[in-house]
Amino acid sequence: MIRQQIRETLYREVESTKVELAQSTGISFPTISKALDEMNDSGEVLLMGLGLSSGGRRPKTYKLNPAYMTGLVACLEKDYSSYSIMNYEGDVIARETLPGVLQVGPKLLTEQIGTFLARYPAMRVLTLGVPGAVDNGRAFHIPDYERFKDFNFKAAYEERYSLRVQVENDMNATVIGYYDRIGNDDSLSLVYLYMGKNGPGAGVIVNGKVVRGKAFFSGEVSYVPLSDTRNFGQLLAEASPVQNSNEGERSRLIDAISRLVVAFTATINPHTFIFNNKELTHPELVQIRSRSASLVPEESLPDLVVSDWEQDYFHGLQQLTIRSMLAAD
């Protein structure tokens, strides 16, 4: 716990002295000094030089050693697998896109991961983003990708490699990324909708916490009933998530989304509802707000915004990776 607090402070502040670390963490100076000396001896931190003095000897400053540990981020999409390598300071040092594995199966994924482990022997953390519902590393609901149905990524790769493995639903990772980028206000509630290639999904944060639900099924918005006979997924199938589609299809899409916004407004009443900027335009957000306001008081509606889904998704996976690296034993 002491080392983790030191790591988190050095990650946040970049460089600190022993006195500054003691002040930031609330841990006694002798305890900080002993732990930091051990971390320096093991190569986890680097002694950078001497800081400014307020009188007397100039204090030594320390920082995380970027080469001490690396983490692998794997984003598994239908047509491709995108990988990022992160150093111990949270910087992305390499990126690579490889063929998609979801329709092929775990064997190809294992081969791809193995190539990165061979290149980066200091790798200690693996974070995977998958388009499905995940329970403690097992993808129990991953429509259209039966080869990964009930596949336990965490168990398989922690047993095979000396890695700390975490697996996250793509939309949970995306809403985490957006939330981190806007400042981590723990009073905020957010819904992030993506209609994408794998069917619609949503990431939900309530009061600063990701909502996963009893069976880790939160965000599977395809199943939300929005009429007497059809759910959101069925209504969406009759519309088109592609911009510049014909007017009738876009109108049906906007109507379905408006109903979904109302459903979330009446249940968790989020501050902000986020959409992929490649799926909706600003004028369409105005239409969604107007239609939603015909079903629920307008003052209760969330702010409707668009964001870069891919950027938010990768940022979320990277944040999960650095958190796991800083918490490593």
PDB file of N, CA, C and O in Angstrom, residues 54 72 82 90 115 119 126 129 135 145 151 161 167-168 183 188 195-196 217 249 283 319 324:
ATOM      1  N   SER A  54      15.714  25.048   0.571  1.00  0.00           N
ATOM      2  CA  SER A  54      15.237  26.205   1.341  1.00  0.00           C
ATOM      3  C   SER A  54      16.209  26.511   2.470  1.00  0.00           C
ATOM      4  O   SER A  54      15.908  27.227   3.404  1.00  0.00           O
ATOM      5  N   LEU A  72       0.459  -3.836 -21.955  1.00  0.00           N
ATOM      6  CA  LEU A  72      -0.094  -4.031 -23.293  1.00  0.00           C
ATOM      7  C   LEU A  72      -1.590  -3.768 -23.268  1.00  0.00           C
ATOM      8  O   LEU A  72      -2.327  -4.371 -22.479  1.00  0.00           O
ATOM      9  N   SER A  82      -6.237  -3.760 -32.282  1.00  0.00           N
ATOM     10  CA  SER A  82      -5.332  -2.632 -32.142  1.00  0.00           C
ATOM     11  C   SER A  82      -4.589  -2.739 -30.818  1.00  0.00           C
ATOM     12  O   SER A  82      -5.209  -2.908 -29.760  1.00  0.00           O
ATOM     13  N   GLY A  90       3.150   5.772 -18.152  1.00  0.00           N
ATOM     14  CA  GLY A  90       1.858   5.924 -18.807  1.00  0.00           C
ATOM     15  C   GLY A  90       1.927   6.445 -20.216  1.00  0.00           C
ATOM     16  O   GLY A  90       0.890   6.739 -20.824  1.00  0.00           O
ATOM     17  N   THR A 115       3.652 -12.344 -29.501  1.00  0.00           N
ATOM     18  CA  THR A 115       4.661 -11.578 -30.241  1.00  0.00           C
ATOM     19  C   THR A 115       5.085 -10.327 -29.477  1.00  0.00           C
ATOM     20  O   THR A 115       6.266  -9.952 -29.496  1.00  0.00           O
ATOM     21  N   ARG A 119       8.840  -9.262 -27.585  1.00  0.00           N
ATOM     22  CA  ARG A 119       9.536  -8.009 -27.863  1.00  0.00           C
ATOM     23  C   ARG A 119       9.747  -7.160 -26.608  1.00  0.00           C
ATOM     24  O   ARG A 119      10.696  -6.382 -26.535  1.00  0.00           O
ATOM     25  N   LEU A 126      -1.682  -6.729 -18.873  1.00  0.00           N
ATOM     26  CA  LEU A 126      -2.428  -6.852 -20.126  1.00  0.00           C
ATOM     27  C   LEU A 126      -3.857  -6.394 -19.886  1.00  0.00           C
ATOM     28  O   LEU A 126      -4.532  -6.885 -18.977  1.00  0.00           O
ATOM     29  N   GLY A 129      -9.945  -4.852 -24.247  1.00  0.00           N
ATOM     30  CA  GLY A 129     -11.275  -4.289 -24.429  1.00  0.00           C
ATOM     31  C   GLY A 129     -12.048  -5.152 -25.404  1.00  0.00           C
ATOM     32  O   GLY A 129     -11.556  -5.434 -26.504  1.00  0.00           O
ATOM     33  N   ASP A 135     -17.647 -10.807 -17.003  1.00  0.00           N
ATOM     34  CA  ASP A 135     -17.738 -11.092 -15.566  1.00  0.00           C
ATOM     35  C   ASP A 135     -16.402 -11.656 -15.111  1.00  0.00           C
ATOM     36  O   ASP A 135     -16.051 -12.793 -15.402  1.00  0.00           O
ATOM     37  N   TYR A 145     -19.831 -13.578 -31.869  1.00  0.00           N
ATOM     38  CA  TYR A 145     -18.455 -14.083 -31.774  1.00  0.00           C
ATOM     39  C   TYR A 145     -18.432 -15.320 -30.876  1.00  0.00           C
ATOM     40  O   TYR A 145     -17.895 -15.315 -29.764  1.00  0.00           O
ATOM     41  N   PHE A 151     -15.334 -17.556 -22.952  1.00  0.00           N
ATOM     42  CA  PHE A 151     -13.868 -17.634 -22.860  1.00  0.00           C
ATOM     43  C   PHE A 151     -13.400 -16.733 -21.720  1.00  0.00           C
ATOM     44  O   PHE A 151     -13.751 -15.564 -21.644  1.00  0.00           O
ATOM     45  N   TYR A 161       0.915 -16.710 -18.881  1.00  0.00           N
ATOM     46  CA  TYR A 161       1.992 -15.730 -18.794  1.00  0.00           C
ATOM     47  C   TYR A 161       2.051 -15.132 -17.388  1.00  0.00           C
ATOM     48  O   TYR A 161       1.097 -15.186 -16.625  1.00  0.00           O
ATOM     49  N   VAL A 167      -9.958  -7.418 -18.113  1.00  0.00           N
ATOM     50  CA  VAL A 167     -10.782  -7.414 -19.318  1.00  0.00           C
ATOM     51  C   VAL A 167     -11.962  -6.479 -19.071  1.00  0.00           C
ATOM     52  O   VAL A 167     -12.620  -6.576 -18.035  1.00  0.00           O
ATOM     53  N   GLU A 168     -12.219  -5.588 -20.009  1.00  0.00           N
ATOM     54  CA  GLU A 168     -13.286  -4.608 -19.819  1.00  0.00           C
ATOM     55  C   GLU A 168     -14.182  -4.543 -21.047  1.00  0.00           C
ATOM     56  O   GLU A 168     -13.712  -4.638 -22.183  1.00  0.00           O
ATOM     57  N   GLY A 183     -12.257  15.297 -16.215  1.00  0.00           N
ATOM     58  CA  GLY A 183     -11.839  15.727 -14.884  1.00  0.00           C
ATOM     59  C   GLY A 183     -12.240  14.902 -13.684  1.00  0.00           C
ATOM     60  O   GLY A 183     -11.995  15.316 -12.550  1.00  0.00           O
ATOM     61  N   LEU A 188     -20.669  13.366 -10.937  1.00  0.00           N
ATOM     62  CA  LEU A 188     -21.243  13.267 -12.281  1.00  0.00           C
ATOM     63  C   LEU A 188     -21.869  11.905 -12.562  1.00  0.00           C
ATOM     64  O   LEU A 188     -21.380  10.867 -12.102  1.00  0.00           O
ATOM     65  N   MET A 195     -23.310   2.981 -31.396  1.00  0.00           N
ATOM     66  CA  MET A 195     -24.159   2.075 -32.171  1.00  0.00           C
ATOM     67  C   MET A 195     -23.352   1.116 -33.025  1.00  0.00           C
ATOM     68  O   MET A 195     -23.846   0.061 -33.373  1.00  0.00           O
ATOM     69  N   GLY A 196     -22.134   1.424 -33.385  1.00  0.00           N
ATOM     70  CA  GLY A 196     -21.105   0.614 -33.972  1.00  0.00           C
ATOM     71  C   GLY A 196     -21.418  -0.649 -34.737  1.00  0.00           C
ATOM     72  O   GLY A 196     -22.544  -0.969 -35.042  1.00  0.00           O
ATOM     73  N   PHE A 217     -24.430  -6.885 -16.708  1.00  0.00           N
ATOM     74  CA  PHE A 217     -25.183  -6.750 -17.952  1.00  0.00           C
ATOM     75  C   PHE A 217     -25.591  -5.303 -18.219  1.00  0.00           C
ATOM     76  O   PHE A 217     -26.250  -5.015 -19.206  1.00  0.00           O
ATOM     77  N   GLU A 249     -34.880   7.021 -42.760  1.00  0.00           N
ATOM     78  CA  GLU A 249     -34.090   6.183 -41.860  1.00  0.00           C
ATOM     79  C   GLU A 249     -33.519   7.005 -40.709  1.00  0.00           C
ATOM     80  O   GLU A 249     -33.515   6.568 -39.566  1.00  0.00           O
ATOM     81  N   PRO A 283     -26.824  19.146 -35.452  1.00  0.00           N
ATOM     82  CA  PRO A 283     -28.245  19.425 -35.731  1.00  0.00           C
ATOM     83  C   PRO A 283     -29.149  18.259 -35.317  1.00  0.00           C
ATOM     84  O   PRO A 283     -30.290  18.484 -34.875  1.00  0.00           O
ATOM     85  N   GLN A 319      -5.953   4.181 -19.233  1.00  0.00           N
ATOM     86  CA  GLN A 319      -6.072   4.522 -17.826  1.00  0.00           C
ATOM     87  C   GLN A 319      -6.180   3.268 -16.957  1.00  0.00           C
ATOM     88  O   GLN A 319      -5.571   3.182 -15.893  1.00  0.00           O
ATOM     89  N   SER A 324      -3.422  -0.414 -13.160  1.00  0.00           N
ATOM     90  CA  SER A 324      -3.007  -1.777 -12.824  1.00  0.00           C
ATOM     91  C   SER A 324      -1.489  -1.835 -12.648  1.00  0.00           C
ATOM     92  O   SER A 324      -0.992  -2.522 -11.757  1.00  0.00           O
TER      93      SER A 324
END
